[in-house]
Tab-separated table of C-alpha atoms and ligand atoms in Angstrom:
chain	number	residue	atom	x	y	z
X	19	MET	CA	-3.335	-19.191	-31.620
X	20	LYS	CA	-4.223	-15.486	-31.714
X	21	LYS	CA	-2.913	-13.586	-28.693
X	22	GLN	CA	-5.479	-12.301	-26.170
X	23	ARG	CA	-5.186	-8.593	-25.426
X	24	ILE	CA	-5.153	-6.988	-21.977
X	25	CYS	CA	-5.246	-3.274	-21.295
X	26	ILE	CA	-4.289	-1.860	-17.935
X	27	VAL	CA	-5.498	1.662	-17.280
X	28	GLY	CA	-3.628	3.816	-14.752
X	29	ASP	CA	0.094	4.160	-14.129
X	30	GLY	CA	0.222	4.305	-10.346
X	31	LEU	CA	2.187	1.566	-8.588
X	32	SER	CA	-0.696	-0.894	-9.101
X	33	GLY	CA	-1.016	-0.339	-12.862
X	34	LEU	CA	2.738	-0.472	-13.486
X	35	MET	CA	3.213	-3.658	-11.484
X	36	THR	CA	0.163	-5.313	-13.070
X	37	ALA	CA	1.474	-4.553	-16.570
X	38	LEU	CA	4.853	-6.107	-15.798
X	39	ALA	CA	3.455	-9.148	-13.991
X	40	LEU	CA	0.943	-9.985	-16.733
X	41	ASN	CA	3.439	-9.355	-19.511
X	42	LYS	CA	5.180	-12.490	-18.247
X	43	LEU	CA	2.211	-14.599	-19.392
X	44	GLU	CA	2.512	-16.337	-22.698
X	45	GLY	CA	-0.344	-15.842	-25.120
X	46	TRP	CA	-1.259	-12.355	-23.908
X	47	GLU	CA	-0.441	-8.938	-25.344
X	48	VAL	CA	-0.340	-6.206	-22.683
X	49	HIS	CA	-1.036	-2.493	-23.207
X	50	LEU	CA	-0.721	0.233	-20.556
X	51	ILE	CA	-2.880	3.356	-20.768
X	52	SER	CA	-1.996	6.390	-18.655
X	53	LYS	CA	-3.331	9.912	-18.224
X	54	LYS	CA	-1.950	12.748	-20.319
X	55	ASN	CA	-1.378	15.254	-17.499
X	56	LYS	CA	-0.369	14.504	-13.961
X	57	LEU	CA	-0.990	16.959	-11.161
X	58	LEU	CA	0.610	15.657	-7.991
X	59	LYS	CA	4.055	14.085	-7.616
X	60	ASP	CA	3.950	11.043	-5.363
X	61	LYS	CA	6.416	12.018	-2.658
X	62	ARG	CA	5.675	9.112	-0.350
X	63	THR	CA	7.531	5.994	0.567
X	64	THR	CA	6.012	2.521	0.717
X	65	ALA	CA	6.964	-0.362	2.974
X	66	VAL	CA	6.535	-3.822	1.499
X	67	SER	CA	6.893	-7.133	3.300
X	68	ALA	CA	9.762	-9.556	2.596
X	69	SER	CA	7.485	-11.940	0.647
X	70	ASN	CA	6.135	-9.100	-1.512
X	71	PHE	CA	9.680	-7.882	-2.113
X	72	ASP	CA	10.460	-11.375	-3.445
X	73	PHE	CA	7.459	-11.078	-5.769
X	74	LEU	CA	8.640	-7.640	-6.989
X	75	ASN	CA	12.032	-9.211	-7.634
X	76	SER	CA	10.491	-12.001	-9.661
X	77	VAL	CA	8.528	-9.527	-11.819
X	78	VAL	CA	11.180	-6.850	-12.414
X	79	ARG	CA	14.307	-8.176	-14.041
X	80	LYS	CA	17.469	-6.843	-12.404
X	81	LEU	CA	15.651	-4.893	-9.714
X	82	ASP	CA	17.991	-2.184	-8.430
X	83	LYS	CA	18.405	-3.183	-4.767
X	84	LYS	CA	19.747	0.291	-3.961
X	85	LEU	CA	16.200	1.621	-4.344
X	86	PHE	CA	15.072	-0.485	-1.366
X	87	TRP	CA	16.042	0.074	2.258
X	88	ALA	CA	15.899	-3.175	4.212
X	89	SER	CA	14.591	-3.095	7.737
X	90	ASN	CA	15.033	-5.914	10.252
X	91	LYS	CA	13.789	-4.088	13.338
X	92	ILE	CA	10.388	-2.511	13.911
X	93	ASN	CA	9.516	-0.856	17.214
X	94	LEU	CA	6.022	0.093	18.376
X	95	PHE	CA	5.330	2.786	20.977
X	96	TYR	CA	2.231	4.000	22.778
X	97	GLU	CA	2.004	7.527	24.175
X	98	THR	CA	1.099	7.422	27.863
X	99	LYS	CA	0.837	10.340	30.285
X	100	ASP	CA	4.568	10.622	30.817
X	101	GLN	CA	6.380	8.674	28.109
X	102	ASN	CA	6.225	6.824	24.795
X	103	MET	CA	5.981	3.272	26.067
X	104	ASN	CA	7.797	0.735	23.848
X	105	PHE	CA	5.262	-2.096	23.925
X	106	LEU	CA	6.364	-4.322	21.040
X	107	ASN	CA	9.548	-4.957	19.042
X	108	PHE	CA	10.048	-7.122	16.001
X	109	ASN	CA	13.690	-8.114	15.484
X	110	GLU	CA	15.292	-10.431	12.997
X	111	ASP	CA	19.011	-11.132	12.926
X	112	LYS	CA	19.354	-12.985	9.675
X	113	LYS	CA	16.440	-11.859	7.512
X	114	ASN	CA	14.664	-8.630	6.731
X	115	LEU	CA	11.145	-7.797	7.832
X	116	MET	CA	10.357	-5.158	5.234
X	117	TYR	CA	11.750	-3.010	2.438
X	118	ILE	CA	11.061	0.705	2.108
X	119	PHE	CA	11.189	2.543	-1.197
X	120	GLU	CA	10.505	6.031	-2.537
X	121	ASN	CA	7.381	5.782	-4.699
X	122	ASP	CA	8.504	8.148	-7.466
X	123	LYS	CA	11.920	6.480	-7.874
X	124	VAL	CA	10.430	3.007	-8.117
X	125	LYS	CA	7.766	4.227	-10.564
X	126	VAL	CA	10.550	5.538	-12.834
X	127	LYS	CA	12.280	2.140	-12.602
X	128	LEU	CA	9.046	0.260	-13.405
X	129	LEU	CA	8.362	2.529	-16.387
X	130	LYS	CA	11.884	1.914	-17.726
X	131	GLU	CA	11.296	-1.817	-17.387
X	132	ILE	CA	7.974	-1.477	-19.239
X	133	LYS	CA	9.794	0.238	-22.109
X	134	LYS	CA	12.539	-2.388	-22.070
X	135	GLN	CA	9.963	-5.164	-22.300
X	136	LYS	CA	8.321	-3.314	-25.216
X	137	ILE	CA	4.917	-3.150	-23.522
X	138	LYS	CA	2.842	-0.773	-25.618
X	139	THR	CA	2.039	2.429	-23.676
X	140	LEU	CA	-0.682	4.881	-24.669
X	141	LYS	CA	-1.340	8.367	-23.281
X	142	LYS	CA	-5.076	8.815	-23.039
X	143	ASN	CA	-7.611	10.037	-20.487
X	144	ILE	CA	-10.198	7.286	-20.210
X	145	ASN	CA	-13.640	8.655	-19.404
X	146	ASN	CA	-15.738	6.036	-21.088
X	147	LEU	CA	-15.425	2.272	-21.098
X	148	LYS	CA	-16.234	2.287	-24.824
X	149	ASP	CA	-12.709	3.711	-25.271
X	150	LEU	CA	-11.452	0.253	-24.275
X	151	SER	CA	-13.279	-1.866	-26.821
X	152	GLY	CA	-11.123	-4.404	-28.637
X	153	TYR	CA	-9.492	-5.813	-25.506
X	154	ASP	CA	-10.238	-9.270	-24.069
X	155	LEU	CA	-9.466	-8.114	-20.530
X	156	LYS	CA	-9.630	-4.568	-19.154
X	157	ILE	CA	-8.014	-3.858	-15.803
X	158	LEU	CA	-8.768	-0.540	-14.136
X	159	CYS	CA	-6.078	0.711	-11.741
X	160	LEU	CA	-7.488	4.226	-11.476
X	161	GLY	CA	-6.877	4.893	-7.790
X	162	ARG	CA	-9.376	5.114	-4.983
X	163	SER	CA	-12.214	7.229	-6.303
X	164	SER	CA	-12.701	7.113	-10.060
X	165	LYS	CA	-16.273	7.717	-11.230
X	166	ILE	CA	-15.728	5.055	-13.890
X	167	TYR	CA	-16.071	2.316	-11.258
X	168	GLN	CA	-19.745	3.234	-10.787
X	169	ASN	CA	-20.483	2.012	-14.306
X	170	ILE	CA	-19.265	-1.482	-13.663
X	171	ILE	CA	-19.965	-2.424	-10.074
X	172	ASP	CA	-22.942	-2.137	-7.778
X	173	LYS	CA	-22.881	0.336	-4.945
X	174	ARG	CA	-22.495	-2.265	-2.207
X	175	SER	CA	-19.118	-1.559	-0.680
X	176	LEU	CA	-17.844	-0.905	2.832
X	177	ASP	CA	-17.215	2.825	3.127
X	178	LYS	CA	-15.981	5.045	5.899
X	179	ASP	CA	-14.603	8.549	5.997
X	180	TYR	CA	-12.008	8.690	8.784
X	181	LYS	CA	-12.242	12.493	8.752
X	182	GLU	CA	-8.467	12.402	9.015
X	183	ILE	CA	-5.543	13.322	6.817
X	184	ALA	CA	-2.177	11.628	6.543
X	185	ILE	CA	0.611	14.193	6.581
X	186	THR	CA	3.646	12.779	4.827
X	187	GLY	CA	7.153	14.069	4.175
X	188	TYR	CA	10.856	13.302	3.961
X	189	VAL	CA	13.295	14.067	6.785
X	190	LYS	CA	17.088	14.455	6.753
X	191	HIS	CA	18.598	13.575	10.123
X	192	SER	CA	21.799	12.569	11.888
X	193	ILE	CA	20.452	9.946	14.290
X	194	LYS	CA	22.573	6.774	14.402
X	195	ASN	CA	20.914	3.430	13.571
X	196	LEU	CA	17.363	4.710	13.378
X	197	ASN	CA	14.837	1.854	13.242
X	198	THR	CA	11.470	1.668	11.558
X	199	ALA	CA	8.890	2.661	14.165
X	200	GLN	CA	5.229	3.377	14.748
X	201	TYR	CA	4.252	5.798	17.515
X	202	PHE	CA	0.614	5.651	18.584
X	203	LEU	CA	0.380	9.262	19.727
X	204	LYS	CA	-2.622	11.024	21.237
X	205	ASP	CA	-3.016	13.100	18.060
X	206	GLY	CA	-2.791	10.009	15.833
X	207	PRO	CA	-0.319	7.349	14.656
X	208	LEU	CA	3.083	8.529	13.428
X	209	ALA	CA	5.161	6.121	11.316
X	210	ILE	CA	8.919	6.591	10.914
X	211	LEU	CA	10.241	4.826	7.813
X	212	PRO	CA	14.010	5.061	7.194
X	213	PHE	CA	14.895	4.795	3.505
X	214	SER	CA	18.610	5.646	3.679
X	215	LYS	CA	21.250	6.092	6.382
X	216	ASN	CA	20.306	9.733	6.982
X	217	SER	CA	16.749	9.985	5.637
X	218	PHE	CA	13.384	8.756	6.707
X	219	SER	CA	9.859	9.466	5.635
X	220	PHE	CA	6.977	9.950	8.029
X	221	VAL	CA	3.233	9.384	7.868
X	222	TRP	CA	1.293	11.139	10.609
X	223	SER	CA	-2.463	10.539	10.546
X	224	VAL	CA	-4.341	13.304	12.354
X	225	ASN	CA	-7.833	14.759	12.526
X	226	LYS	CA	-8.614	16.727	9.354
X	227	ASN	CA	-9.159	19.846	11.502
X	228	PHE	CA	-5.660	19.557	12.929
X	229	PRO	CA	-4.144	23.055	12.976
X	230	LYS	CA	-3.725	24.093	9.358
X	231	LYS	CA	-1.804	27.184	10.366
X	232	GLY	CA	1.854	26.558	10.981
X	233	ILE	CA	1.435	22.846	10.318
X	234	SER	CA	5.067	22.421	9.207
X	235	ALA	CA	6.341	23.784	12.512
X	236	VAL	CA	3.946	21.541	14.473
X	237	VAL	CA	5.104	18.464	12.531
X	238	LYS	CA	8.775	19.319	12.987
X	239	SER	CA	8.410	19.916	16.699
X	240	LYS	CA	6.495	16.631	17.201
X	241	ILE	CA	9.068	14.565	15.290
X	242	CYS	CA	11.933	16.201	17.241
X	243	GLU	CA	10.136	15.509	20.520
X	244	VAL	CA	9.408	11.873	19.671
X	245	LEU	CA	12.899	11.061	18.353
X	246	LYS	CA	14.633	13.233	20.972
X	247	THR	CA	16.601	15.167	18.395
X	248	LYS	CA	16.974	18.774	17.272
X	249	ASN	CA	18.622	18.629	13.894
X	250	ILE	CA	16.154	17.595	11.235
X	251	LYS	CA	15.201	19.051	7.883
X	252	ILE	CA	11.772	18.312	6.425
X	253	SER	CA	10.945	18.396	2.720
X	254	ASN	CA	8.220	17.232	0.322
X	255	GLN	CA	5.392	17.594	2.823
X	256	GLN	CA	2.058	16.405	1.406
X	257	SER	CA	-1.312	15.385	2.793
X	258	TYR	CA	-3.819	12.684	1.848
X	259	PRO	CA	-7.458	12.362	2.985
X	260	LEU	CA	-8.088	9.015	4.663
X	261	THR	CA	-10.968	6.683	3.911
X	262	LEU	CA	-11.835	3.027	4.141
X	263	ASN	CA	-13.347	1.502	1.015
X	264	LEU	CA	-13.705	-2.237	0.529
X	265	LYS	CA	-15.472	-3.280	-2.659
X	266	ARG	CA	-17.704	-6.330	-2.656
X	267	THR	CA	-17.885	-6.631	-6.436
X	268	TYR	CA	-14.535	-6.947	-8.189
X	269	TYR	CA	-15.453	-7.303	-11.853
X	270	LYS	CA	-18.140	-7.181	-14.500
X	271	LYS	CA	-17.871	-9.282	-17.653
X	272	ASP	CA	-14.288	-8.685	-18.826
X	273	ILE	CA	-13.526	-5.587	-16.708
X	274	LEU	CA	-11.633	-5.956	-13.437
X	275	ILE	CA	-10.763	-3.353	-10.808
X	276	LEU	CA	-7.360	-3.582	-9.092
X	277	GLY	CA	-5.367	-1.485	-6.626
X	278	GLU	CA	-6.688	1.281	-4.397
X	279	GLY	CA	-10.000	1.126	-6.259
X	280	LEU	CA	-10.598	-2.355	-4.857
X	281	HIS	CA	-9.490	-1.633	-1.323
X	282	THR	CA	-8.444	1.625	0.257
X	283	VAL	CA	-7.265	1.095	3.825
X	284	HIS	CA	-5.917	3.297	6.616
X	285	PRO	CA	-2.105	3.643	6.287
X	286	VAL	CA	-1.533	2.845	9.990
X	287	ALA	CA	-0.412	-0.703	9.202
X	288	GLY	CA	1.294	0.031	5.840
X	289	GLN	CA	-0.724	-2.728	4.166
X	290	GLY	CA	-2.446	-1.069	1.151
X	291	PHE	CA	0.098	-1.859	-1.550
X	292	ASN	CA	0.990	-5.142	0.133
X	293	LEU	CA	-2.586	-6.293	-0.489
X	294	VAL	CA	-2.354	-5.062	-4.092
X	295	LEU	CA	0.826	-7.080	-4.690
X	296	ARG	CA	-0.833	-10.224	-3.340
X	297	ASP	CA	-3.795	-9.546	-5.667
X	298	ILE	CA	-1.506	-9.175	-8.691
X	299	ASN	CA	0.422	-12.327	-7.771
X	300	LYS	CA	-2.830	-14.332	-7.553
X	301	LEU	CA	-4.225	-12.870	-10.795
X	302	GLN	CA	-1.025	-13.790	-12.630
X	303	GLU	CA	-1.265	-17.348	-11.279
X	304	ILE	CA	-4.932	-17.762	-12.278
X	305	LEU	CA	-4.513	-16.349	-15.795
X	306	LYS	CA	-1.456	-18.547	-16.326
X	307	TYR	CA	-3.453	-21.602	-15.291
X	308	TYR	CA	-6.349	-20.989	-17.705
X	309	THR	CA	-4.080	-19.892	-20.542
X	310	GLY	CA	-2.113	-23.102	-19.994
X	311	LEU	CA	-5.329	-25.054	-20.523
X	312	GLY	CA	-5.776	-23.201	-23.820
X	313	MET	CA	-8.898	-21.377	-22.608
X	314	SER	CA	-9.853	-17.838	-23.585
X	315	LEU	CA	-11.027	-15.342	-20.994
X	316	LYS	CA	-14.541	-15.515	-22.417
X	317	SER	CA	-14.832	-19.239	-21.710
X	318	CYS	CA	-13.063	-19.446	-18.343
X	319	PRO	CA	-14.019	-18.275	-14.845
X	320	ALA	CA	-10.684	-16.481	-14.162
X	321	LEU	CA	-12.180	-13.264	-12.745
X	322	GLU	CA	-14.631	-15.162	-10.544
X	323	ASP	CA	-11.752	-17.339	-9.267
X	324	PHE	CA	-9.723	-14.218	-8.563
X	325	THR	CA	-12.590	-12.692	-6.573
X	326	THR	CA	-13.122	-15.879	-4.573
X	327	ASN	CA	-9.431	-16.106	-3.808
X	328	ARG	CA	-8.794	-12.516	-2.753
X	329	LYS	CA	-11.967	-10.895	-1.425
X	330	ALA	CA	-12.003	-12.508	2.029
X	331	GLU	CA	-8.407	-11.565	2.819
X	332	ASN	CA	-8.831	-8.024	1.526
X	333	ILE	CA	-11.999	-7.422	3.558
X	334	ILE	CA	-10.704	-9.065	6.760
X	335	THR	CA	-7.425	-7.125	6.546
X	336	GLY	CA	-9.243	-3.831	5.901
X	337	ILE	CA	-11.531	-4.395	8.883
X	338	GLY	CA	-8.612	-5.584	11.047
X	339	ILE	CA	-6.709	-2.382	10.287
X	340	ASP	CA	-9.835	-0.349	11.074
X	341	LEU	CA	-10.163	-2.092	14.468
X	342	THR	CA	-6.479	-1.477	15.224
X	343	HIS	CA	-6.910	2.172	14.331
X	344	ASN	CA	-9.978	2.418	16.602
X	345	PHE	CA	-8.206	0.698	19.476
X	346	PHE	CA	-5.450	3.307	19.499
X	347	LYS	CA	-7.794	6.280	19.127
X	348	GLN	CA	-7.912	8.514	22.179
X	349	ASN	CA	-10.595	7.436	24.631
X	350	LYS	CA	-10.425	8.839	28.154
X	351	LEU	CA	-12.239	5.861	29.705
X	352	LEU	CA	-10.272	3.122	27.948
X	353	ASP	CA	-6.820	4.708	27.815
X	354	PRO	CA	-5.640	3.508	31.285
X	355	LEU	CA	-6.804	-0.015	30.400
X	356	LYS	CA	-4.907	0.076	27.090
X	357	GLU	CA	-1.617	0.547	28.932
X	358	THR	CA	-2.200	-2.682	30.859
X	359	ILE	CA	-3.271	-4.555	27.714
X	360	LEU	CA	-0.217	-3.375	25.777
X	361	LYS	CA	2.176	-4.307	28.597
X	362	ASN	CA	0.838	-7.856	28.326
X	363	VAL	CA	1.100	-7.836	24.522
X	364	SER	CA	4.848	-7.299	24.821
X	365	LYS	CA	5.130	-10.519	26.835
X	366	ASN	CA	3.071	-12.627	24.425
X	367	ASN	CA	5.405	-14.373	21.982
X	368	THR	CA	2.628	-16.231	20.137
X	369	LEU	CA	0.859	-12.959	19.315
X	370	LYS	CA	4.172	-11.549	18.112
X	371	LYS	CA	4.741	-14.539	15.828
X	372	ILE	CA	1.208	-14.320	14.385
X	373	SER	CA	1.527	-10.549	13.700
X	374	LYS	CA	4.870	-11.096	11.986
X	375	PHE	CA	3.491	-13.889	9.822
X	376	ILE	CA	0.378	-11.904	8.767
X	377	SER	CA	2.368	-8.747	7.945
X	378	ASN	CA	4.681	-10.787	5.767
X	379	GLN	CA	2.371	-13.159	3.959
X	380	GLY	CA	-1.140	-11.916	4.599
X	381	LEU	CA	-3.818	-14.279	5.808
X	382	SER	CA	-3.030	-16.923	3.160
X	383	ILE	CA	-6.745	-17.699	2.830
U	421	LIG	C1	-0.166	8.196	3.261
U	421	LIG	C2	-0.142	6.827	2.673
U	421	LIG	C3	0.898	5.953	2.983
U	421	LIG	C4	0.916	4.645	2.469
U	421	LIG	N1	1.920	3.798	2.842
U	421	LIG	C5	1.883	2.509	2.426
U	421	LIG	C6	2.879	1.570	2.868
U	421	LIG	O1	3.812	1.895	3.599
U	421	LIG	N2	2.769	0.275	2.440
U	421	LIG	C7	1.758	-0.140	1.618
U	421	LIG	O2	1.695	-1.334	1.293
U	421	LIG	N3	0.837	0.736	1.154
U	421	LIG	C8	0.870	2.045	1.536
U	421	LIG	N4	-0.069	2.924	1.079
U	421	LIG	C9	-0.986	2.511	-0.012
U	421	LIG	C10	-0.279	2.689	-1.366
U	421	LIG	O3	0.191	4.013	-1.479
U	421	LIG	C11	-1.202	2.390	-2.559
U	421	LIG	O4	-1.765	1.109	-2.387
U	421	LIG	C12	-0.393	2.382	-3.850
U	421	LIG	O5	0.160	3.665	-4.073
U	421	LIG	C13	-1.208	1.944	-5.043
U	421	LIG	O6	-2.000	2.944	-5.549
U	421	LIG	P1	-2.748	2.762	-6.963
U	421	LIG	O7	-1.746	2.610	-8.051
U	421	LIG	O8	-3.775	1.701	-6.826
U	421	LIG	O9	-3.517	4.146	-7.105
U	421	LIG	P2	-2.942	5.585	-7.518
U	421	LIG	O10	-1.572	5.772	-7.006
U	421	LIG	O11	-3.984	6.563	-7.106
U	421	LIG	O12	-2.843	5.536	-9.102
U	421	LIG	C14	-3.961	5.681	-9.951
U	421	LIG	C15	-3.476	6.048	-11.343
U	421	LIG	O13	-4.582	6.059	-12.244
U	421	LIG	C16	-4.469	7.183	-13.111
U	421	LIG	N5	-5.811	7.525	-13.585
U	421	LIG	C17	-6.878	7.915	-12.824
U	421	LIG	N6	-7.954	8.135	-13.630
U	421	LIG	C18	-7.558	7.872	-14.915
U	421	LIG	C19	-8.219	7.901	-16.175
U	421	LIG	N7	-9.489	8.253	-16.277
U	421	LIG	N8	-7.528	7.550	-17.286
U	421	LIG	C20	-6.219	7.156	-17.207
U	421	LIG	N9	-5.535	7.119	-16.020
U	421	LIG	C21	-6.206	7.471	-14.898
U	421	LIG	C22	-3.834	8.266	-12.240
U	421	LIG	O14	-3.183	9.225	-13.020
U	421	LIG	C23	-2.850	7.437	-11.401
U	421	LIG	O15	-1.588	7.340	-12.050
U	421	LIG	C24	-0.118	4.226	1.593
U	421	LIG	C25	-1.164	5.105	1.262
U	421	LIG	C26	-1.188	6.388	1.811
U	421	LIG	C27	-2.333	7.319	1.480
């Protein structure tokens, strides 16, 4: 039987992982199309759950474990009038809760794997869907805001501009046994993500009008204050505008959107790429099923099945993260009440178990 052809456009984390996952399917020929010129280096880290790490491991042969920093403790703090109150801790003795990796290093590894697996790669700026004729399935992993999406889906999507930016960067430090942590500060949530013994990355989401002047000094002083240290060195500082975008339409005919283009969520819960990995896992499973039945994409409902399987979880998670973000936003009336609520959260083991399960495996809808 003639092989069906898939093209994946975009070589961010979503595109690279999709190419590798779908290349495992028999009966399909995978091509990856990426832009000719890149402007910004991705100097962020990403935290993935233990179950998504297992999926990554199943897709990438001989995954270099040194690229992933395992974390088995996560501590959450809330800034009150006189302290950062530690209101919730997740601890595991025998297993890991999450794995943190540097985006650019893992992208290099995924690209090497793509070459090793002889997946055809093409350098091309796609501006028109006609450029993709000849493929049975076209998957667009073009990031959060490509104009190309407008040609294939209706405008009904959940949109919100947080009017915030995420300031990110790498930090060298000498703190012993630093754990992964999230500080819900008055200025906005600050995540501390260790990725080696003496390095961590941070993501601090603040109002977009946050002082632009001397921002590096402000960031450094805040991190030193929070971690009660003096000796840190910051590098690779970047900033990202923050929006919520949850698409209601996922595909048209034989064109599917994946990645940030399908759901862009606030980074406060570190769930964006985790959702993408669950999407890719499900897509791989569905395509394998129909290919196994000997059906072509044209005669099977694979993309509709994918939408049915993934849309509810993606939308509920996006809204859940938005509610969490709103809860922790400064509010003079509610702030004293929040302290009481959070003190009770720390005592509630069921809530802890549910949060741990959802962060690891999603909603399993
Ligand atoms: C500050 C921050 C922190 C985050 N932290 C986490 C975390 O800890 N855990 C987590 O799970 N998620 C996290 N996320 C989300 C995560 O970063 C993204 O889900 C992930 O990077 C996937 O992005 P993507 O590949 O879909 O899009 P992008 O990275 O935007 O990639 C899109 C690609 O498409 C290419 N492209 C665009 N247009 C064209 C075109 N016309 N032709 C060809 N190519 C094109 C671009 O060059 C680019 O390579 C975070 C996000 C932010 C903003």
